[in-house]
XYZ file of C-alpha atoms in Angstrom:
413
model
C 26.394 5.390 6.600
C 24.814 1.943 6.460
C 25.661 -0.364 9.364
C 28.175 -3.064 8.380
C 25.947 -5.847 9.697
C 23.138 -4.732 7.388
C 23.025 -6.211 3.914
C 20.731 -6.845 1.019
C 19.137 -9.779 2.846
C 17.864 -7.282 5.419
C 16.160 -5.186 2.724
C 14.852 -8.299 0.961
C 13.156 -9.451 4.161
C 11.588 -5.996 4.586
C 10.292 -6.201 1.020
C 8.754 -9.645 1.568
C 7.117 -8.606 4.828
C 6.090 -5.199 3.505
C 3.756 -6.650 0.915
C 2.863 -10.007 2.451
C 1.090 -8.362 5.386
C -1.346 -6.615 3.003
C -2.094 -9.587 0.711
C -5.257 -10.726 2.506
C -7.020 -7.386 3.075
C -5.876 -5.602 -0.107
C -4.027 -7.472 -2.844
C -6.539 -10.314 -3.220
C -9.456 -7.924 -3.720
C -7.367 -5.780 -6.092
C -6.705 -8.797 -8.328
C -10.070 -10.526 -7.780
C -12.389 -7.587 -7.069
C -15.282 -8.900 -9.191
C -14.846 -12.376 -7.681
C -14.759 -10.995 -4.129
C -18.080 -9.226 -4.711
C -19.573 -12.494 -5.957
C -18.301 -14.945 -3.320
C -19.104 -12.660 -0.373
C -22.431 -11.590 -1.946
C -21.733 -7.876 -1.397
C -21.675 -4.758 -3.587
C -19.013 -2.088 -4.092
C -20.387 0.148 -1.345
C -20.391 -2.694 1.203
C -16.824 -3.609 0.291
C -15.986 0.063 0.779
C -17.514 -0.085 4.273
C -15.186 -2.985 5.079
C -12.266 -0.740 4.163
C -13.779 1.993 6.312
C -13.712 -0.364 9.297
C -10.094 -1.138 8.448
C -9.226 2.532 8.095
C -10.814 3.653 11.379
C -8.857 1.082 13.367
C -5.733 1.783 11.320
C -5.884 5.523 12.105
C -5.662 4.836 15.837
C -2.988 2.197 15.199
C -0.831 4.642 13.221
C -1.003 7.190 16.021
C -0.134 4.861 18.906
C 1.990 2.392 16.954
C 4.463 5.053 15.809
C 6.082 5.738 19.206
C 6.270 1.980 19.883
C 8.463 1.644 16.778
C 10.919 4.078 18.377
C 11.111 1.932 21.504
C 11.309 -1.735 20.377
C 13.152 -3.822 17.767
C 11.452 -3.836 14.345
C 11.906 -7.585 13.732
C 9.787 -8.653 16.721
C 6.992 -6.194 15.971
C 6.907 -7.090 12.252
C 6.903 -10.870 12.838
C 4.022 -10.660 15.325
C 2.088 -8.532 12.858
C 2.513 -11.087 10.046
C 1.416 -14.037 12.171
C -1.676 -12.303 13.553
C -2.653 -11.135 10.035
C -2.338 -14.665 8.619
C -4.566 -15.912 11.435
C -7.383 -13.747 10.081
C -7.202 -15.708 6.818
C -8.849 -18.663 8.570
C -12.024 -16.639 9.127
C -11.783 -14.959 5.708
C -11.832 -18.357 3.975
C -15.220 -19.202 5.533
C -16.856 -16.318 3.567
C -18.562 -14.824 6.633
C -21.589 -12.534 6.716
C -21.085 -8.869 5.854
C -20.999 -7.626 9.478
C -18.401 -10.277 10.406
C -16.378 -9.281 7.349
C -16.363 -5.685 8.637
C -15.085 -6.878 12.027
C -12.375 -8.904 10.283
C -11.241 -5.858 8.317
C -11.153 -3.875 11.563
C -8.977 -6.615 13.062
C -6.641 -6.396 10.056
C -6.531 -2.624 10.523
C -4.860 -3.332 13.858
C -2.601 -6.272 12.908
C -1.196 -4.711 9.729
C -0.532 -1.260 11.198
C -0.030 -1.103 14.990
C 2.987 -3.414 15.156
C 4.048 -3.156 11.527
C 3.892 0.089 9.568
C 6.176 2.462 11.481
C 8.716 -0.298 12.307
C 9.007 -1.162 8.610
C 9.538 2.466 7.530
C 12.060 3.087 10.295
C 13.972 -0.107 9.475
C 14.185 0.978 5.828
C 15.347 4.481 6.729
C 18.099 3.045 8.927
C 19.243 0.816 6.049
C 19.334 3.698 3.586
C 21.615 5.990 5.584
C 21.798 9.660 4.629
C 22.515 9.384 0.896
C 20.455 6.441 -0.387
C 16.919 7.254 0.770
C 15.469 7.424 -2.748
C 17.104 4.144 -3.739
C 16.096 2.448 -0.488
C 12.430 3.407 -0.562
C 12.280 2.934 -4.335
C 13.586 -0.619 -3.997
C 11.359 -1.203 -0.960
C 8.147 -0.107 -2.660
C 9.141 -1.515 -6.039
C 10.145 -4.791 -4.419
C 6.869 -4.876 -2.523
C 5.129 -4.350 -5.841
C 6.999 -7.304 -7.347
C 6.099 -9.485 -4.374
C 2.464 -8.394 -4.737
C 2.555 -9.178 -8.444
C 4.045 -12.621 -7.795
C 1.379 -13.219 -5.165
C -1.147 -12.173 -7.809
C 0.257 -14.707 -10.283
C 0.358 -17.356 -7.542
C -3.237 -16.792 -6.435
C -4.581 -16.477 -10.001
C -2.882 -19.796 -10.812
C -4.453 -21.456 -7.767
C -7.817 -19.945 -8.649
C -7.667 -20.894 -12.345
C -6.427 -24.410 -11.558
C -9.354 -24.979 -9.188
C -11.776 -23.882 -11.914
C -10.046 -25.874 -14.680
C -12.526 -27.800 -16.770
C -15.480 -25.770 -15.454
C -17.219 -24.005 -18.329
C -19.914 -22.332 -16.229
C -18.703 -22.067 -12.642
C -21.319 -22.101 -9.883
C -20.974 -19.904 -6.798
C -19.708 -22.824 -4.707
C -17.094 -23.694 -7.339
C -15.854 -20.101 -7.321
C -15.754 -20.072 -3.521
C -13.732 -23.285 -3.434
C -11.235 -21.825 -5.891
C -10.938 -18.539 -4.003
C -10.556 -20.407 -0.698
C -7.463 -22.057 -2.157
C -6.013 -18.627 -2.922
C -6.696 -17.445 0.650
C -5.147 -20.508 2.330
C -2.102 -20.392 0.065
C -1.543 -16.722 0.876
C -1.956 -17.258 4.640
C 0.616 -20.053 4.631
C 3.236 -17.941 2.829
C 2.624 -14.960 5.168
C 3.252 -17.211 8.180
C 6.548 -18.486 6.761
C 7.741 -14.942 6.041
C 6.993 -14.067 9.681
C 9.326 -16.854 10.809
C 12.113 -15.558 8.537
C 11.680 -12.033 9.903
C 11.877 -13.179 13.521
C 15.184 -14.993 13.051
C 16.995 -12.991 10.364
C 15.911 -9.311 10.392
C 18.648 -8.117 12.722
C 21.016 -5.168 12.712
C 22.999 -3.506 15.506
C 21.782 -0.049 14.492
C 18.148 -0.995 15.293
C 19.196 -0.804 18.954
C 21.250 2.367 18.461
C 18.256 4.348 17.148
C 15.765 3.456 19.894
C 14.557 6.044 22.401
C 14.947 5.168 26.067
C 11.313 5.747 26.943
C 8.028 6.857 25.462
C 6.767 10.340 26.333
C 4.298 12.952 25.131
C 7.207 15.401 24.900
C 8.643 13.442 21.962
C 5.292 13.584 20.170
C 5.104 17.364 20.690
C 8.590 17.718 19.232
C 7.513 15.944 16.037
C 4.219 17.862 15.779
C 6.176 21.135 15.545
C 7.910 20.022 12.340
C 6.359 21.686 9.273
C 7.723 18.910 7.058
C 5.540 16.376 8.896
C 2.383 18.365 8.113
C 3.263 18.686 4.431
C 4.085 14.972 4.382
C 0.570 14.256 5.647
C -0.952 16.010 2.622
C 1.442 14.342 0.180
C 0.717 10.854 1.512
C -3.054 11.455 1.554
C -3.185 12.527 -2.098
C -0.837 9.778 -3.300
C -2.764 7.152 -1.345
C -6.059 8.184 -2.926
C -4.369 7.374 -6.236
C -3.239 4.012 -4.963
C -6.742 3.148 -3.722
C -8.217 4.207 -7.063
C -6.115 1.655 -8.950
C -8.177 -1.022 -7.160
C -10.980 -0.485 -9.677
C -8.968 -1.079 -12.850
C -9.662 -4.838 -12.908
C -13.340 -3.996 -12.344
C -13.130 -1.465 -15.196
C -11.883 -4.278 -17.426
C -14.831 -6.447 -16.372
C -17.669 -3.895 -16.430
C -16.630 -1.500 -19.208
C -14.461 -3.633 -21.487
C -16.460 -6.847 -20.792
C -13.509 -9.121 -19.994
C -14.234 -12.400 -18.168
C -13.219 -13.052 -14.523
C -9.824 -14.585 -15.235
C -8.848 -11.986 -17.874
C -9.921 -9.174 -15.532
C -7.792 -10.684 -12.766
C -4.855 -10.904 -15.190
C -5.335 -7.198 -15.959
C -5.106 -6.471 -12.238
C -1.948 -8.577 -12.044
C -0.390 -6.643 -14.958
C -1.048 -3.500 -12.938
C 0.934 -4.954 -10.033
C 3.991 -5.572 -12.226
C 4.219 -1.848 -13.034
C 4.903 -1.016 -9.399
C 8.406 -2.577 -9.129
C 9.509 -0.903 -12.368
C 8.235 2.540 -11.354
C 9.517 2.312 -7.771
C 13.054 1.165 -8.552
C 13.588 3.457 -11.553
C 12.340 6.636 -9.871
C 14.191 5.780 -6.639
C 17.581 5.582 -8.358
C 16.917 8.694 -10.469
C 15.704 10.725 -7.479
C 18.892 10.141 -5.470
C 20.991 11.496 -8.346
C 18.905 14.602 -9.002
C 16.211 15.637 -6.504
C 13.815 13.445 -4.541
C 11.335 16.248 -3.946
C 11.409 17.375 -7.589
C 10.674 13.850 -8.799
C 7.837 13.610 -6.303
C 6.273 16.628 -8.041
C 6.754 14.973 -11.447
C 5.061 11.806 -10.153
C 1.907 13.747 -9.297
C 1.923 15.411 -12.727
C 1.974 11.945 -14.345
C -0.943 10.925 -12.075
C -2.953 13.887 -13.345
C -2.239 13.005 -16.985
C -3.070 9.316 -16.473
C -6.325 9.956 -14.640
C -7.530 12.382 -17.321
C -6.723 9.744 -19.960
C -9.017 7.318 -18.133
C -11.718 9.984 -17.948
C -11.559 10.402 -21.726
C -11.622 6.641 -22.329
C -9.580 7.265 -25.458
C -8.154 4.118 -27.061
C -9.431 1.692 -24.429
C -11.207 -0.392 -27.046
C -7.717 -1.366 -28.263
C -5.815 -3.523 -25.780
C -2.335 -2.000 -26.412
C -3.568 1.542 -25.725
C -5.536 0.348 -22.694
C -2.351 -1.190 -21.284
C -0.423 2.032 -21.983
C -3.058 4.046 -20.105
C -2.760 1.643 -17.163
C 1.019 1.995 -17.274
C 0.761 5.800 -17.224
C -1.580 6.157 -14.273
C 0.035 3.350 -12.284
C 3.521 4.675 -13.035
C 2.679 8.037 -11.497
C 0.877 6.543 -8.502
C 3.602 4.033 -7.689
C 6.403 6.563 -8.195
C 4.741 8.888 -5.662
C 4.350 5.992 -3.211
C 8.015 5.099 -3.574
C 9.155 8.617 -2.727
C 6.875 10.047 -0.067
C 8.755 8.535 2.888
C 12.107 8.948 1.147
C 11.841 12.745 1.593
C 12.026 12.548 5.415
C 15.804 13.035 5.352
C 15.335 16.167 3.224
C 12.778 17.463 5.714
C 15.269 17.087 8.605
C 13.066 14.662 10.562
C 15.282 13.136 13.334
C 16.125 9.467 12.719
C 15.416 8.332 16.275
C 11.925 9.878 16.032
C 11.122 8.319 12.653
C 8.469 5.993 14.086
C 6.608 8.824 15.792
C 6.829 11.023 12.681
C 5.606 8.209 10.436
C 2.745 7.483 12.835
C 1.600 11.121 12.885
C 1.935 11.611 9.122
C 0.158 8.327 8.472
C -2.671 9.173 10.889
C -3.926 11.762 8.396
C -2.166 10.537 5.257
C -3.837 7.154 5.178
C -7.370 8.340 5.961
C -8.331 7.231 2.412
C -8.565 3.794 4.032
C -11.619 5.251 5.801
C -13.337 7.179 3.030
C -11.914 6.163 -0.362
C -13.475 2.705 -0.503
C -16.953 3.978 0.365
C -16.581 7.002 -1.902
C -15.476 4.921 -4.903
C -18.044 2.210 -4.191
C -20.891 4.728 -3.952
C -19.818 6.442 -7.183
C -19.686 3.126 -9.059
C -22.961 1.786 -7.641
C -24.862 5.021 -8.354
C -23.358 5.523 -11.817
C -23.254 2.106 -13.508
C -20.877 1.471 -16.385
C -18.264 3.771 -17.835
C -19.658 7.012 -16.382
C -19.042 5.826 -12.814
C -15.428 5.000 -13.583
C -14.974 8.405 -15.248
C -16.171 10.149 -12.066
C -13.724 8.077 -10.005
C -10.758 9.143 -12.122
C -11.859 12.778 -12.046
C -11.629 12.590 -8.252
C -8.130 11.149 -8.622
C -7.117 14.046 -10.895
C -8.284 16.542 -8.265
C -6.370 14.865 -5.430
C -3.261 14.575 -7.604
C -3.391 18.320 -8.238
C -3.452 19.019 -4.492
C -0.637 16.498 -3.962
C 1.442 18.236 -6.608
C 1.017 21.550 -4.760
C 2.007 19.974 -1.392
C 5.075 18.321 -2.951
C 6.089 21.684 -4.451
C 5.798 23.343 -1.028
C 7.825 20.539 0.582
C 10.493 20.962 -2.105
C 10.931 24.667 -1.327
C 10.726 24.071 2.441
C 13.546 21.475 2.282
C 15.781 23.856 0.301
C 15.606 26.340 3.183
C-alpha cells in the first residue's frame, strides 16, 4: 500500500526528472536530428559513435549504480544527476570537435545513469505499491513523454524564433538558434534538480534501503529467471525506441520536409508517448500487465512493417497514422517493461540491483543501435536505408514478443 506521505507531487517530480535528464543527449537530437548533423558537421555514423560512447559508459553505470540505489535516498542521487548533466550543456553549446563530442556523450552516460536510473525506477515502484504498478509506470513513462514533447515544443519555439526573418539560414545562424535551445534546456534541468532535492521525500524510501552493499545480494538477484527475461524484453523494446529517432530524418530525406517541419514531425512523435503510456498502464492493471506487453510488441511489428512498405506516406494523414502505430507500440512496451517486476516476484528492497542488472544488457542498444542505424542510412541513401532500419525493428520486436510471452507464463507459475 502506498505510503501516506507520498502523493501525486512525488510522482510528478519523478516524471519531470525522468525526462529532463535525457533532454540534452537524446531528446534534442530526436527533434533536431538533421540540424544536429549540420551544426556539428558530422554524419549519421559519427552521431551513432557518440551514442556508442554513451552506451559503453552507461553499461558500467547500470551495473554499479543499481546497488547504490538500494543503499541511498533516491532524491539526493537524482538531484546530483540532473545538475551534473546540465553542466555538460555548457560544453555542448560550443559545438565541439567530434572526438570531444564523443567524450561528452561518455560523460552523459555516467551522469544520466549511475546516480539516476535505478533510483528513479525504485522510487516509482515504491509509489505504486503492489496493485498499481501498471498505472504507476504508465503514468511515469507517459508523463515523461509529455515532458519531452513540451521540451520539444519549447526548444523548437526557441530555435524558430532565433531564425525568424531568415530566408536562407547560414551555418552560424543555425548554430546560434540551436545554442539557444541548449541553454534553455540546461537551465530548466537545473531548476528541476533543485525541486527534487527539496521535495522528493517519502518515509518509505528509508524503509526499503538495504543496510549494506554486498556481492551476496547481487548473486541473489542473478538467480531470478524473471530478471533474465526482463533483460531480453527491455533490449528489444529499447531497439524500437532508438529506431524512432530517425522518423524526423525520414520526413526530411524521404518526404522532403524542411528543417522546421521535420522537427515538428519529431515533436508530434513525442506527444504519442504520454497517450500510449497512460492508456496502456491503466488497462494493464485491470486485465494483465504481461499480456498487454505482448500486445505492445505485436503493434510494433505491424507498425514497422508499415514503414517498410511505405504505403500512404505521400499523404500526410496516413503518414501520421503510421507514426502513431509504430510509436504507440514502442511507447506502450516502454511503459510496461518495469511494471512487470511485481509479477516476476522481484523483491522490493532489491529493486535497484535488479534494475541495474536487467538494464546492463537491456540497454545495450545505446552501444550498437546508433552505429547500426547510422551505418545503414549512410550506406543506403534515401528510402531504402529507412526500410532496412524498420526491418531490423520488426525482427527485434518479434524476439521481444517471444520473451514477453515467456515472462507471462513464468509469472503465472
